PDB file of C-alpha atoms in Angstrom:
ATOM      1  CA  MET T   1     -28.962 -34.415   4.275  1.00 58.00           C
ATOM      2  CA  SER T   2     -28.660 -31.387   1.746  1.00 66.00           C
ATOM      3  CA  ASP T   3     -25.084 -30.246   0.455  1.00 68.00           C
ATOM      4  CA  GLY T   4     -24.770 -27.326   2.699  1.00 65.00           C
ATOM      5  CA  ALA T   5     -25.471 -29.525   5.623  1.00 69.00           C
ATOM      6  CA  ALA T   6     -22.886 -31.982   4.382  1.00 68.00           C
ATOM      7  CA  GLN T   7     -20.288 -29.581   3.848  1.00 69.00           C
ATOM      8  CA  GLU T   8     -20.884 -27.846   7.284  1.00 69.00           C
ATOM      9  CA  ALA T   9     -20.731 -31.669   8.422  1.00 69.00           C
ATOM     10  CA  LEU T  10     -17.509 -31.883   6.974  1.00 71.00           C
ATOM     11  CA  TYR T  11     -15.619 -29.054   8.487  1.00 74.00           C
ATOM     12  CA  GLU T  12     -17.124 -29.397  12.169  1.00 77.00           C
ATOM     13  CA  ASN T  13     -14.654 -30.291  14.939  1.00 76.00           C
ATOM     14  CA  GLU T  14     -13.562 -29.738  18.485  1.00 76.00           C
ATOM     15  CA  TYR T  15     -11.164 -27.042  17.712  1.00 70.00           C
ATOM     16  CA  GLU T  16     -11.824 -23.380  19.092  1.00 74.00           C
ATOM     17  CA  ILE T  17     -10.216 -20.579  17.500  1.00 72.00           C
ATOM     18  CA  GLY T  18      -7.450 -19.405  19.920  1.00 70.00           C
ATOM     19  CA  GLN T  19      -7.819 -22.295  22.110  1.00 74.00           C
ATOM     20  CA  ASP T  20      -3.549 -22.881  22.091  1.00 74.00           C
ATOM     21  CA  ASN T  21      -2.982 -18.845  22.462  1.00 81.00           C
ATOM     22  CA  LEU T  22      -1.002 -17.855  25.316  1.00 80.00           C
ATOM     23  CA  GLN T  23      -2.142 -14.970  27.696  1.00 82.00           C
ATOM     24  CA  ARG T  24       0.892 -13.099  28.378  1.00 80.00           C
ATOM     25  CA  TRP T  25       1.781  -9.056  29.123  1.00 80.00           C
ATOM     26  CA  GLY T  26      -1.899  -8.520  28.305  1.00 81.00           C
ATOM     27  CA  MET T  27      -1.640  -9.874  24.793  1.00 79.00           C
ATOM     28  CA  ASP T  28      -3.388 -12.884  23.197  1.00 82.00           C
ATOM     29  CA  ILE T  29      -0.193 -14.475  21.738  1.00 83.00           C
ATOM     30  CA  HIS T  30      -0.440 -17.187  18.892  1.00 82.00           C
ATOM     31  CA  HIS T  31       2.063 -19.519  20.175  1.00 78.00           C
ATOM     32  CA  PRO T  32       4.032 -20.892  17.165  1.00 83.00           C
ATOM     33  CA  VAL T  33       3.282 -17.686  15.051  1.00 86.00           C
ATOM     34  CA  PHE T  34       4.305 -15.296  17.530  1.00 86.00           C
ATOM     35  CA  TRP T  35       7.780 -16.726  18.426  1.00 87.00           C
ATOM     36  CA  ILE T  36       8.673 -17.855  14.736  1.00 93.00           C
ATOM     37  CA  SER T  37       8.014 -14.266  13.302  1.00 94.00           C
ATOM     38  CA  SER T  38       9.517 -12.306  16.601  1.00 93.00           C
ATOM     39  CA  GLY T  39      12.617 -14.509  15.859  1.00 96.00           C
ATOM     40  CA  LEU T  40      12.930 -13.691  12.165  1.00 97.00           C
ATOM     41  CA  ILE T  41      12.527 -10.134  13.022  1.00 97.00           C
ATOM     42  CA  LEU T  42      15.119 -10.052  15.751  1.00 97.00           C
ATOM     43  CA  LEU T  43      17.428 -11.745  13.530  1.00 97.00           C
ATOM     44  CA  PHE T  44      16.994  -9.535  10.679  1.00 97.00           C
ATOM     45  CA  VAL T  45      17.287  -6.364  12.772  1.00 97.00           C
ATOM     46  CA  ILE T  46      20.699  -7.791  14.294  1.00 97.00           C
ATOM     47  CA  GLY T  47      21.908  -8.459  10.839  1.00 96.00           C
ATOM     48  CA  VAL T  48      20.957  -5.058   9.730  1.00 97.00           C
ATOM     49  CA  LEU T  49      22.839  -3.417  12.598  1.00 97.00           C
ATOM     50  CA  ILE T  50      25.802  -5.799  12.521  1.00 97.00           C
ATOM     51  CA  ALA T  51      26.642  -5.469   8.910  1.00 97.00           C
ATOM     52  CA  PRO T  52      24.662  -2.016   7.867  1.00 96.00           C
ATOM     53  CA  GLU T  53      26.969  -1.658   4.762  1.00 97.00           C
ATOM     54  CA  ALA T  54      26.015  -5.096   3.484  1.00 97.00           C
ATOM     55  CA  ALA T  55      22.308  -4.757   3.993  1.00 97.00           C
ATOM     56  CA  LYS T  56      22.371  -1.489   2.195  1.00 96.00           C
ATOM     57  CA  GLY T  57      23.905  -3.067  -0.982  1.00 96.00           C
ATOM     58  CA  ALA T  58      21.413  -6.019  -0.655  1.00 96.00           C
ATOM     59  CA  PHE T  59      18.376  -3.547  -0.215  1.00 95.00           C
ATOM     60  CA  ASP T  60      19.624  -1.329  -2.838  1.00 93.00           C
ATOM     61  CA  GLY T  61      20.230  -4.228  -5.405  1.00 95.00           C
ATOM     62  CA  ALA T  62      16.875  -5.454  -4.594  1.00 95.00           C
ATOM     63  CA  LYS T  63      15.046  -1.936  -5.199  1.00 90.00           C
ATOM     64  CA  TRP T  64      17.147  -1.662  -8.595  1.00 87.00           C
ATOM     65  CA  TRP T  65      16.345  -5.092  -9.698  1.00 92.00           C
ATOM     66  CA  SER T  66      12.592  -4.674  -8.998  1.00 92.00           C
ATOM     67  CA  ILE T  67      12.445  -1.231 -10.568  1.00 83.00           C
ATOM     68  CA  GLY T  68      14.293  -2.334 -13.893  1.00 84.00           C
ATOM     69  CA  ALA T  69      12.369  -5.692 -14.022  1.00 90.00           C
ATOM     70  CA  PHE T  70       8.783  -4.426 -13.049  1.00 90.00           C
ATOM     71  CA  ASP T  71       8.616  -0.921 -13.815  1.00 83.00           C
ATOM     72  CA  TRP T  72       5.972  -1.628 -16.626  1.00 88.00           C
ATOM     73  CA  LEU T  73       4.110  -3.494 -14.031  1.00 93.00           C
ATOM     74  CA  PHE T  74       3.876  -0.608 -11.799  1.00 88.00           C
ATOM     75  CA  MET T  75       2.932   1.578 -14.587  1.00 87.00           C
ATOM     76  CA  ILE T  76       0.162  -0.942 -15.741  1.00 94.00           C
ATOM     77  CA  GLY T  77      -1.088  -1.508 -12.413  1.00 94.00           C
ATOM     78  CA  GLY T  78      -1.670   2.222 -11.542  1.00 92.00           C
ATOM     79  CA  ASN T  79      -3.647   2.577 -14.814  1.00 94.00           C
ATOM     80  CA  ILE T  80      -5.712  -0.257 -13.743  1.00 97.00           C
ATOM     81  CA  PHE T  81      -6.325   1.094 -10.268  1.00 96.00           C
ATOM     82  CA  VAL T  82      -7.426   4.586 -12.192  1.00 95.00           C
ATOM     83  CA  ILE T  83      -9.742   2.632 -14.735  1.00 97.00           C
ATOM     84  CA  PHE T  84     -11.188   0.638 -11.774  1.00 96.00           C
ATOM     85  CA  CYS T  85     -12.135   3.918  -9.925  1.00 94.00           C
ATOM     86  CA  LEU T  86     -13.716   5.572 -12.983  1.00 95.00           C
ATOM     87  CA  ALA T  87     -15.611   2.311 -13.697  1.00 96.00           C
ATOM     88  CA  LEU T  88     -17.107   2.351  -9.995  1.00 93.00           C
ATOM     89  CA  ILE T  89     -18.230   6.019 -10.857  1.00 91.00           C
ATOM     90  CA  PHE T  90     -20.557   4.664 -13.693  1.00 94.00           C
ATOM     91  CA  LEU T  91     -21.388   1.183 -12.492  1.00 94.00           C
ATOM     92  CA  PRO T  92     -24.333   0.497 -10.231  1.00 92.00           C
ATOM     93  CA  VAL T  93     -21.991  -0.883  -7.332  1.00 88.00           C
ATOM     94  CA  GLY T  94     -20.546   2.648  -7.237  1.00 86.00           C
ATOM     95  CA  LYS T  95     -23.919   3.409  -5.633  1.00 85.00           C
ATOM     96  CA  ILE T  96     -23.648   1.311  -2.510  1.00 84.00           C
ATOM     97  CA  ARG T  97     -24.026   3.341   0.722  1.00 83.00           C
ATOM     98  CA  LEU T  98     -21.033   2.271   2.977  1.00 82.00           C
ATOM     99  CA  GLY T  99     -22.324   1.789   6.671  1.00 81.00           C
ATOM    100  CA  GLY T 100     -25.939   0.704   5.477  1.00 80.00           C
ATOM    101  CA  GLU T 101     -28.775   2.848   4.205  1.00 82.00           C
ATOM    102  CA  ASP T 102     -29.340   5.049   7.400  1.00 85.00           C
ATOM    103  CA  ALA T 103     -25.382   5.989   7.471  1.00 85.00           C
ATOM    104  CA  LYS T 104     -24.808   9.551   7.866  1.00 87.00           C
ATOM    105  CA  PRO T 105     -21.086  10.822   7.306  1.00 85.00           C
ATOM    106  CA  GLU T 106     -19.193  11.964  10.323  1.00 88.00           C
ATOM    107  CA  PHE T 107     -17.450  14.675   8.550  1.00 90.00           C
ATOM    108  CA  SER T 108     -18.700  17.453   5.941  1.00 90.00           C
ATOM    109  CA  THR T 109     -17.326  16.965   2.463  1.00 86.00           C
ATOM    110  CA  MET T 110     -15.100  20.115   3.053  1.00 92.00           C
ATOM    111  CA  SER T 111     -13.784  18.734   6.339  1.00 92.00           C
ATOM    112  CA  TRP T 112     -13.241  15.452   4.433  1.00 83.00           C
ATOM    113  CA  PHE T 113     -11.115  17.053   1.532  1.00 81.00           C
ATOM    114  CA  ALA T 114      -9.104  19.239   4.284  1.00 86.00           C
ATOM    115  CA  MET T 115      -8.156  15.925   5.867  1.00 84.00           C
ATOM    116  CA  LEU T 116      -7.380  14.362   2.796  1.00 76.00           C
ATOM    117  CA  PHE T 117      -5.253  17.209   1.904  1.00 76.00           C
ATOM    118  CA  ALA T 118      -3.322  17.831   4.934  1.00 78.00           C
ATOM    119  CA  ALA T 119      -2.521  14.269   5.524  1.00 74.00           C
ATOM    120  CA  GLY T 120      -1.921  12.804   2.055  1.00 67.00           C
ATOM    121  CA  MET T 121      -0.577  16.299   0.256  1.00 69.00           C
ATOM    122  CA  GLY T 122       1.135  18.255   3.083  1.00 72.00           C
ATOM    123  CA  ILE T 123       4.565  16.940   2.643  1.00 69.00           C
ATOM    124  CA  GLY T 124       4.119  16.376  -1.201  1.00 73.00           C
ATOM    125  CA  LEU T 125       3.246  20.039  -1.911  1.00 71.00           C
ATOM    126  CA  MET T 126       5.826  21.406   0.529  1.00 75.00           C
ATOM    127  CA  PHE T 127       8.690  19.227  -0.468  1.00 78.00           C
ATOM    128  CA  TRP T 128       8.564  16.483  -2.991  1.00 80.00           C
ATOM    129  CA  SER T 129       6.599  18.918  -5.300  1.00 79.00           C
ATOM    130  CA  VAL T 130      10.071  20.616  -5.996  1.00 85.00           C
ATOM    131  CA  ALA T 131      12.515  17.822  -4.626  1.00 87.00           C
ATOM    132  CA  GLU T 132      11.238  14.835  -6.979  1.00 87.00           C
ATOM    133  CA  PRO T 133      11.487  16.488 -10.281  1.00 90.00           C
ATOM    134  CA  THR T 134      14.697  18.184  -9.404  1.00 91.00           C
ATOM    135  CA  ALA T 135      16.203  14.733  -8.435  1.00 90.00           C
ATOM    136  CA  TYR T 136      14.856  13.106 -11.765  1.00 88.00           C
ATOM    137  CA  TYR T 137      16.143  15.986 -13.731  1.00 91.00           C
ATOM    138  CA  THR T 138      19.751  16.116 -12.234  1.00 91.00           C
ATOM    139  CA  GLY T 139      20.154  12.381 -12.034  1.00 85.00           C
ATOM    140  CA  TRP T 140      20.416  11.995  -8.393  1.00 85.00           C
ATOM    141  CA  TYR T 141      17.752   9.505  -8.348  1.00 74.00           C
ATOM    142  CA  GLU T 142      18.223   8.393 -11.835  1.00 77.00           C
ATOM    143  CA  THR T 143      16.043   9.544 -14.805  1.00 77.00           C
ATOM    144  CA  PRO T 144      12.738   8.128 -15.554  1.00 78.00           C
ATOM    145  CA  LEU T 145      13.131   5.976 -18.700  1.00 78.00           C
ATOM    146  CA  GLY T 146      16.959   6.375 -18.687  1.00 80.00           C
ATOM    147  CA  VAL T 147      17.263   9.602 -20.743  1.00 87.00           C
ATOM    148  CA  ALA T 148      20.304  11.670 -20.462  1.00 89.00           C
ATOM    149  CA  LYS T 149      20.181  14.078 -17.345  1.00 90.00           C
ATOM    150  CA  SER T 150      20.145  17.912 -17.423  1.00 90.00           C
ATOM    151  CA  THR T 151      18.473  17.789 -20.829  1.00 92.00           C
ATOM    152  CA  PRO T 152      15.121  19.179 -22.240  1.00 92.00           C
ATOM    153  CA  GLU T 153      13.922  15.735 -22.579  1.00 92.00           C
ATOM    154  CA  ALA T 154      15.056  14.868 -18.891  1.00 90.00           C
ATOM    155  CA  ALA T 155      12.937  18.171 -17.800  1.00 91.00           C
ATOM    156  CA  GLY T 156       9.947  16.419 -19.596  1.00 91.00           C
ATOM    157  CA  LYS T 157      10.315  13.175 -18.294  1.00 89.00           C
ATOM    158  CA  ALA T 158      10.486  14.510 -14.686  1.00 89.00           C
ATOM    159  CA  MET T 159       7.730  16.346 -14.657  1.00 90.00           C
ATOM    160  CA  SER T 160       5.753  13.398 -16.330  1.00 87.00           C
ATOM    161  CA  ALA T 161       7.025  10.881 -13.621  1.00 86.00           C
ATOM    162  CA  THR T 162       6.285  13.197 -10.655  1.00 86.00           C
ATOM    163  CA  MET T 163       3.002  13.939 -12.192  1.00 84.00           C
ATOM    164  CA  PHE T 164       2.132  10.200 -12.268  1.00 83.00           C
ATOM    165  CA  HIS T 165       3.364   9.997  -8.620  1.00 82.00           C
ATOM    166  CA  TRP T 166       1.252  12.882  -7.308  1.00 81.00           C
ATOM    167  CA  GLY T 167      -1.705  12.764  -9.820  1.00 82.00           C
ATOM    168  CA  LEU T 168      -4.802  10.514 -10.130  1.00 87.00           C
ATOM    169  CA  HIS T 169      -2.788   7.112 -10.117  1.00 89.00           C
ATOM    170  CA  PRO T 170      -1.818   7.423  -6.212  1.00 86.00           C
ATOM    171  CA  TRP T 171      -5.260   8.799  -5.377  1.00 86.00           C
ATOM    172  CA  ALA T 172      -6.786   5.747  -7.037  1.00 92.00           C
ATOM    173  CA  ILE T 173      -4.924   3.070  -5.151  1.00 92.00           C
ATOM    174  CA  TYR T 174      -5.564   4.940  -1.847  1.00 87.00           C
ATOM    175  CA  ALA T 175      -9.090   4.988  -2.813  1.00 88.00           C
ATOM    176  CA  VAL T 176      -9.434   1.196  -3.737  1.00 93.00           C
ATOM    177  CA  VAL T 177      -7.683   0.397  -0.279  1.00 92.00           C
ATOM    178  CA  ALA T 178      -9.819   2.888   1.725  1.00 87.00           C
ATOM    179  CA  LEU T 179     -13.016   1.371  -0.212  1.00 89.00           C
ATOM    180  CA  SER T 180     -12.079  -1.790   0.614  1.00 90.00           C
ATOM    181  CA  LEU T 181     -11.494  -1.292   4.532  1.00 89.00           C
ATOM    182  CA  ALA T 182     -14.762   0.773   4.521  1.00 84.00           C
ATOM    183  CA  PHE T 183     -17.027  -1.558   2.869  1.00 83.00           C
ATOM    184  CA  PHE T 184     -15.963  -4.424   4.866  1.00 84.00           C
ATOM    185  CA  SER T 185     -15.828  -2.815   8.228  1.00 77.00           C
TER     186      SER T 185
END
């Protein structure tokens, strides 16, 4: 028996995927996973509704702790995504045609850019392009790198952070996720 056949025989059994699922309300429910996750979600929502101030304190604490402890990781991660996308441009794997050799795009390049612009940048350009740097500059939403608010240095850091949030870095992250979904579908 070859190694491949031996490995297949090792994992063969009578179990069929989904055989224990419940068919209720037009859904295919995986029995233990559905009920446990539904119960936990329900407890979470009820807890937030019962004690909104405590929940807000807990969420704010978790947010500020993660930003304070891992801001360097966010920055490095964003840069890694940009470098990865740039590498895809120059490496041979960047030439893989999604959908197969005979696939044709459903939308023109101009339509594709219009959809990206409308969906991804509409709210950003209309609201956050002004609100985000103003919030950083005035200290309403903290200042980047802890500089003093309402100073020339705060203005520069506010614009730098805004460019980081709306420049190449988020688009690189969107692109990697989109390419992953497109490649495997």
